[in-house]
PDB file of C-alpha atoms in Angstrom:
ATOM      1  CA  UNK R 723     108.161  64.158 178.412  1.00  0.00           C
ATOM      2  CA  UNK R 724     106.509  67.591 177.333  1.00  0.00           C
ATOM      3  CA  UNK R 725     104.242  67.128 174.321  1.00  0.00           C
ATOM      4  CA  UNK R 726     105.706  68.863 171.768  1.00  0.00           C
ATOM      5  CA  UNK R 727     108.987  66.619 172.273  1.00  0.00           C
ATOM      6  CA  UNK R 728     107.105  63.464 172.077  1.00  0.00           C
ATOM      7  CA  UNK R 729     106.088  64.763 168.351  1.00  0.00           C
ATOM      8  CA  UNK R 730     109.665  65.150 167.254  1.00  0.00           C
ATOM      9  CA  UNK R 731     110.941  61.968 168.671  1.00  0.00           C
ATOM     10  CA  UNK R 732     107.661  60.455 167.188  1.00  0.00           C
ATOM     11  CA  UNK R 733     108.702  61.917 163.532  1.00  0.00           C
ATOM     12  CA  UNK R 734     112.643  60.333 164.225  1.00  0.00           C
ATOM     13  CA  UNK R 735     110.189  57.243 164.472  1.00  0.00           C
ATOM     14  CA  UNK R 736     108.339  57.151 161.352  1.00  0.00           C
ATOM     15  CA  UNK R 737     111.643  58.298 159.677  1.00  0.00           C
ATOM     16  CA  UNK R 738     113.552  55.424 160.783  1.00  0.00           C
ATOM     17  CA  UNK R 739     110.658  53.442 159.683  1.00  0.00           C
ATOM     18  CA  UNK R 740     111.102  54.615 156.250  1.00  0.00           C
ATOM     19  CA  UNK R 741     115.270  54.044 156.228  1.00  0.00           C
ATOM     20  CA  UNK R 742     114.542  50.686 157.563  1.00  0.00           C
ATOM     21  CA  UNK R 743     111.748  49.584 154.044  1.00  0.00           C
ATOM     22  CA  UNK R 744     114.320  51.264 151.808  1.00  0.00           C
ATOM     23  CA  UNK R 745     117.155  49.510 153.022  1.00  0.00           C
ATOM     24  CA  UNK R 746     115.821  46.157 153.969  1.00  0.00           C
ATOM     25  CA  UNK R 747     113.081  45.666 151.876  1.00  0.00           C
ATOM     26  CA  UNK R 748     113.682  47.935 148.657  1.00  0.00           C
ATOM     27  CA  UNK R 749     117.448  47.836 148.455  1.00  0.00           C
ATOM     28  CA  UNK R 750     117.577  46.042 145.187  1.00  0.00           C
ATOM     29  CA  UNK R 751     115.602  48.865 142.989  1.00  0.00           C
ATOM     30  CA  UNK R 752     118.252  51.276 142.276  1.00  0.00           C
ATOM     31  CA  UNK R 753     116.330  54.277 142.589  1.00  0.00           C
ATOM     32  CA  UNK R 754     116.421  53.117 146.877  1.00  0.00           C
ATOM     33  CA  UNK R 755     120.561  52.151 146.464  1.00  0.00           C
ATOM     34  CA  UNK R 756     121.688  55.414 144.770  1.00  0.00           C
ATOM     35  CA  UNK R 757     120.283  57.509 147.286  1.00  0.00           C
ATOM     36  CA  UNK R 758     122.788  56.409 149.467  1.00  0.00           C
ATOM     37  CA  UNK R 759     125.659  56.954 146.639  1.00  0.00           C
ATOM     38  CA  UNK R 760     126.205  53.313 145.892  1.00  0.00           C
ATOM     39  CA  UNK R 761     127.265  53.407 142.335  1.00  0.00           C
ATOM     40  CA  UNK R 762     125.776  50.054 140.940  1.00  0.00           C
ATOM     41  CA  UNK R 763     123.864  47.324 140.925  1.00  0.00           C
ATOM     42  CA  UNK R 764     126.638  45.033 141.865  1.00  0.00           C
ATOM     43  CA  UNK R 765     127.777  47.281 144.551  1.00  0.00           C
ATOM     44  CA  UNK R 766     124.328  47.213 145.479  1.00  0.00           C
ATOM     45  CA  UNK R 767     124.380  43.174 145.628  1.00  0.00           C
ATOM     46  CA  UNK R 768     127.563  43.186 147.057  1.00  0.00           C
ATOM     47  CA  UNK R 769     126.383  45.683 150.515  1.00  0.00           C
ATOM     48  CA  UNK R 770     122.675  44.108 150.352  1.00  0.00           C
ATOM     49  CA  UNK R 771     123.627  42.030 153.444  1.00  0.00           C
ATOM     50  CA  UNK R 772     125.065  44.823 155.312  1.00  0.00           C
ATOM     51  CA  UNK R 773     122.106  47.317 154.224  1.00  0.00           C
ATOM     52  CA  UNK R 774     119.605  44.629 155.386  1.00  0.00           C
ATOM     53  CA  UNK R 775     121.235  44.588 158.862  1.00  0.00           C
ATOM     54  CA  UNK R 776     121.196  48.199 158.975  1.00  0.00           C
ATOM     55  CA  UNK R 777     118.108  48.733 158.313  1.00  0.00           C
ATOM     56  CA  UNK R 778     117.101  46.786 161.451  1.00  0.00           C
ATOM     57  CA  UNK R 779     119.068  48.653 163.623  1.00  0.00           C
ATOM     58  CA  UNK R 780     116.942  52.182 162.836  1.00  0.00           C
ATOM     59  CA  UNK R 781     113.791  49.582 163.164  1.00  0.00           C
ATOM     60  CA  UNK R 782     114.633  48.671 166.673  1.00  0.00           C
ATOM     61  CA  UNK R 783     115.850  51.948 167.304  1.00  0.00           C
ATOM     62  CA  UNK R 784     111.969  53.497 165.946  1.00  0.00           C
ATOM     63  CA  UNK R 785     110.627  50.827 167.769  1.00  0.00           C
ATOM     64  CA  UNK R 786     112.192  51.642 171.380  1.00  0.00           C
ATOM     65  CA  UNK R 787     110.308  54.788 170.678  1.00  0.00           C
ATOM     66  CA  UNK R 788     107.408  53.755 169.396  1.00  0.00           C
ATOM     67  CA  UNK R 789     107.262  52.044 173.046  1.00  0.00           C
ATOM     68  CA  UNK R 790     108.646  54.115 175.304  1.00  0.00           C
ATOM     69  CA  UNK R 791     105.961  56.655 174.396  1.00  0.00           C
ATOM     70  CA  UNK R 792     102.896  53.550 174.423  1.00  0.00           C
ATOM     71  CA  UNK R 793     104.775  52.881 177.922  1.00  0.00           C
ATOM     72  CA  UNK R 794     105.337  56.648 179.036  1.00  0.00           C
ATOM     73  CA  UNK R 795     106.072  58.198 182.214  1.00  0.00           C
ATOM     74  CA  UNK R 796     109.684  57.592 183.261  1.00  0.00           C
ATOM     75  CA  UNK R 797     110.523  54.392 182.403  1.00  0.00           C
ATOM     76  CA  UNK R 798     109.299  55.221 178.867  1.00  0.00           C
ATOM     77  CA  UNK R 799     110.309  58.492 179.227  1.00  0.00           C
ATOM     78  CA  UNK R 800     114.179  56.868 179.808  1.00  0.00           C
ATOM     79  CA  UNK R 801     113.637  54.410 176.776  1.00  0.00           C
ATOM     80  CA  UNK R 802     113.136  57.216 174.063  1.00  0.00           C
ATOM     81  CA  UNK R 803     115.749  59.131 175.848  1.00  0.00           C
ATOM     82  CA  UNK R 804     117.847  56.262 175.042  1.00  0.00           C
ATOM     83  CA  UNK R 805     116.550  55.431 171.434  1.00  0.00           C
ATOM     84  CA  UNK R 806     116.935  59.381 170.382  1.00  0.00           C
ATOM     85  CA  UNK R 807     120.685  59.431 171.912  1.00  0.00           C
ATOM     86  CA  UNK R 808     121.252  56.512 169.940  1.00  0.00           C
ATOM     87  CA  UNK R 809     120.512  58.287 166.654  1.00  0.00           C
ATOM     88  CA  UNK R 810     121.920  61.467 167.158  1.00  0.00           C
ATOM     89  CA  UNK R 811     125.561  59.565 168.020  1.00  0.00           C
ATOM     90  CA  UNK R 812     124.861  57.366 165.004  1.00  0.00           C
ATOM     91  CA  UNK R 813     124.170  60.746 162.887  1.00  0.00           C
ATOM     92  CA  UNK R 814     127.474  62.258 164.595  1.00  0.00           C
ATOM     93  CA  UNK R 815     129.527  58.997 163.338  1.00  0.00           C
ATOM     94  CA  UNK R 816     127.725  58.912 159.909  1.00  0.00           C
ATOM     95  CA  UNK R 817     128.842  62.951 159.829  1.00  0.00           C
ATOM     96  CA  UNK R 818     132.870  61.960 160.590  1.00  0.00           C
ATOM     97  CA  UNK R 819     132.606  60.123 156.838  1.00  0.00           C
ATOM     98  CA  UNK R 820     133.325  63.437 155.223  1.00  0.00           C
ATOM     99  CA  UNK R 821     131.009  66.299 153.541  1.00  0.00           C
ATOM    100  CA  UNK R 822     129.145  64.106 151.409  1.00  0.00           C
ATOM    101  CA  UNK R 823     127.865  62.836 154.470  1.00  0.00           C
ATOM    102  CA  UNK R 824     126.677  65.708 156.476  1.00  0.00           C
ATOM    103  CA  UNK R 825     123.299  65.797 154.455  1.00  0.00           C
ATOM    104  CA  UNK R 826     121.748  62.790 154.962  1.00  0.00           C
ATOM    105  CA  UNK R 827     123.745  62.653 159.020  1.00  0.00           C
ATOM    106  CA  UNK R 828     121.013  65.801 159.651  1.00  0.00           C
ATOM    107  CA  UNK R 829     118.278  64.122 158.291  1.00  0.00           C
ATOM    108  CA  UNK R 830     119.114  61.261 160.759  1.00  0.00           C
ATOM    109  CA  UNK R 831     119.552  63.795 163.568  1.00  0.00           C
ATOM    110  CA  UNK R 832     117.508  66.558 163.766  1.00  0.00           C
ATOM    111  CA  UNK R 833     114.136  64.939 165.151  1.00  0.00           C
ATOM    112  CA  UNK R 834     115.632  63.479 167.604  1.00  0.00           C
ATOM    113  CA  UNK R 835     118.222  66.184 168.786  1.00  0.00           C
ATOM    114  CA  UNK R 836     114.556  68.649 169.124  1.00  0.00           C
ATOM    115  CA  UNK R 837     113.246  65.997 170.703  1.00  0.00           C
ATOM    116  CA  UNK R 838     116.025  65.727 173.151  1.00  0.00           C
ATOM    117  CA  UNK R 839     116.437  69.393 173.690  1.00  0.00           C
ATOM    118  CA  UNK R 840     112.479  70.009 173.943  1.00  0.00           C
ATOM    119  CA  UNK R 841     112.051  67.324 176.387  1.00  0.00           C
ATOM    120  CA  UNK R 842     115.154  68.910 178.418  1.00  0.00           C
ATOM    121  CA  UNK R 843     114.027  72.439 178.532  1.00  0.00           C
ATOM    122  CA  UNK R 844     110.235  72.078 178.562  1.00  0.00           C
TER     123      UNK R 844
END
C-alpha cells in the first residue's frame, strides 16, 4: 500500500478512535450526546447501551488498521482494505437515514474512501 494511502487510512484510524471515547466513554456529558442529535439526557440514558456497543465497533474497526499497517505487506495490506470498506459501507448506510445524516456519513467516509482510491491507483 503506497504511502500516501497508508496516511489517510491511518487518519480514518485516529478518527474512529475519537467516535469510539465519545460514544463509549463520554456519552453521558451532553455536550458528546447532542452531537449526534439526541435530544436529552434521558434519550441519552435510554441509547447509552447501544452507543457503548457502537462505539466498539469503529474501535475494532481503527484497530484492524492500526494492525494491518504494524503487519503490512499483503496480508496487512488485505486487513485495512477490509477495515476501510467496512467504514465507507457503514458511512453509505448511516447516509440512507436522510439529509441530516449526510454530514457526519462524510466525516465517517472520506479517509477511508482516499485511502481506498490512493492505494488503488498509486
Amino acid at each position: 500500500m503506497h504511502p500516501t494511502a497508508q496516511i489517510f487510512a491511518a487518519l480514518a484510524a485516529a478518527l474512529h478512535v475519537v467516535i469510539f471515547v465519545m460514544e463509549s466513554v463520554l456519552w453521558s456529558k451532553p455536550a458528546v450526546w447532542a452531537k449526534f442529535g439526541v435530544a436529552s439526557q434521558n434519550d441519552a440514558d435510554t441509547t447509552k447501551p447501544m452507543a457503548f456497543n457502537q462505539g466498539f465497533y469503529n474501535l475494532f474497526l481503527a484497530i484492524g488498521i492500526v494492525v494491518g499497517l504494524i503487519v503490512g505487506g499483503s496480508a496487512g495490506d488485505a486487513i485495512v482494505y477490509f477495515a476501510c470498506a467496512s467504514i465507507v459501507g457503514a458511512a453509505l448506510v448511516l447516509a440512507t437515514g436522510g439529509a441530516k445524516y449526510f454530514r457526519p456519513a462524510f466525516v465517517q467516509g472520506i479517509t477511508p474512501l482516499i485511502a481506498l482510491v490512493l492505494a488503488a491507483v498509486l
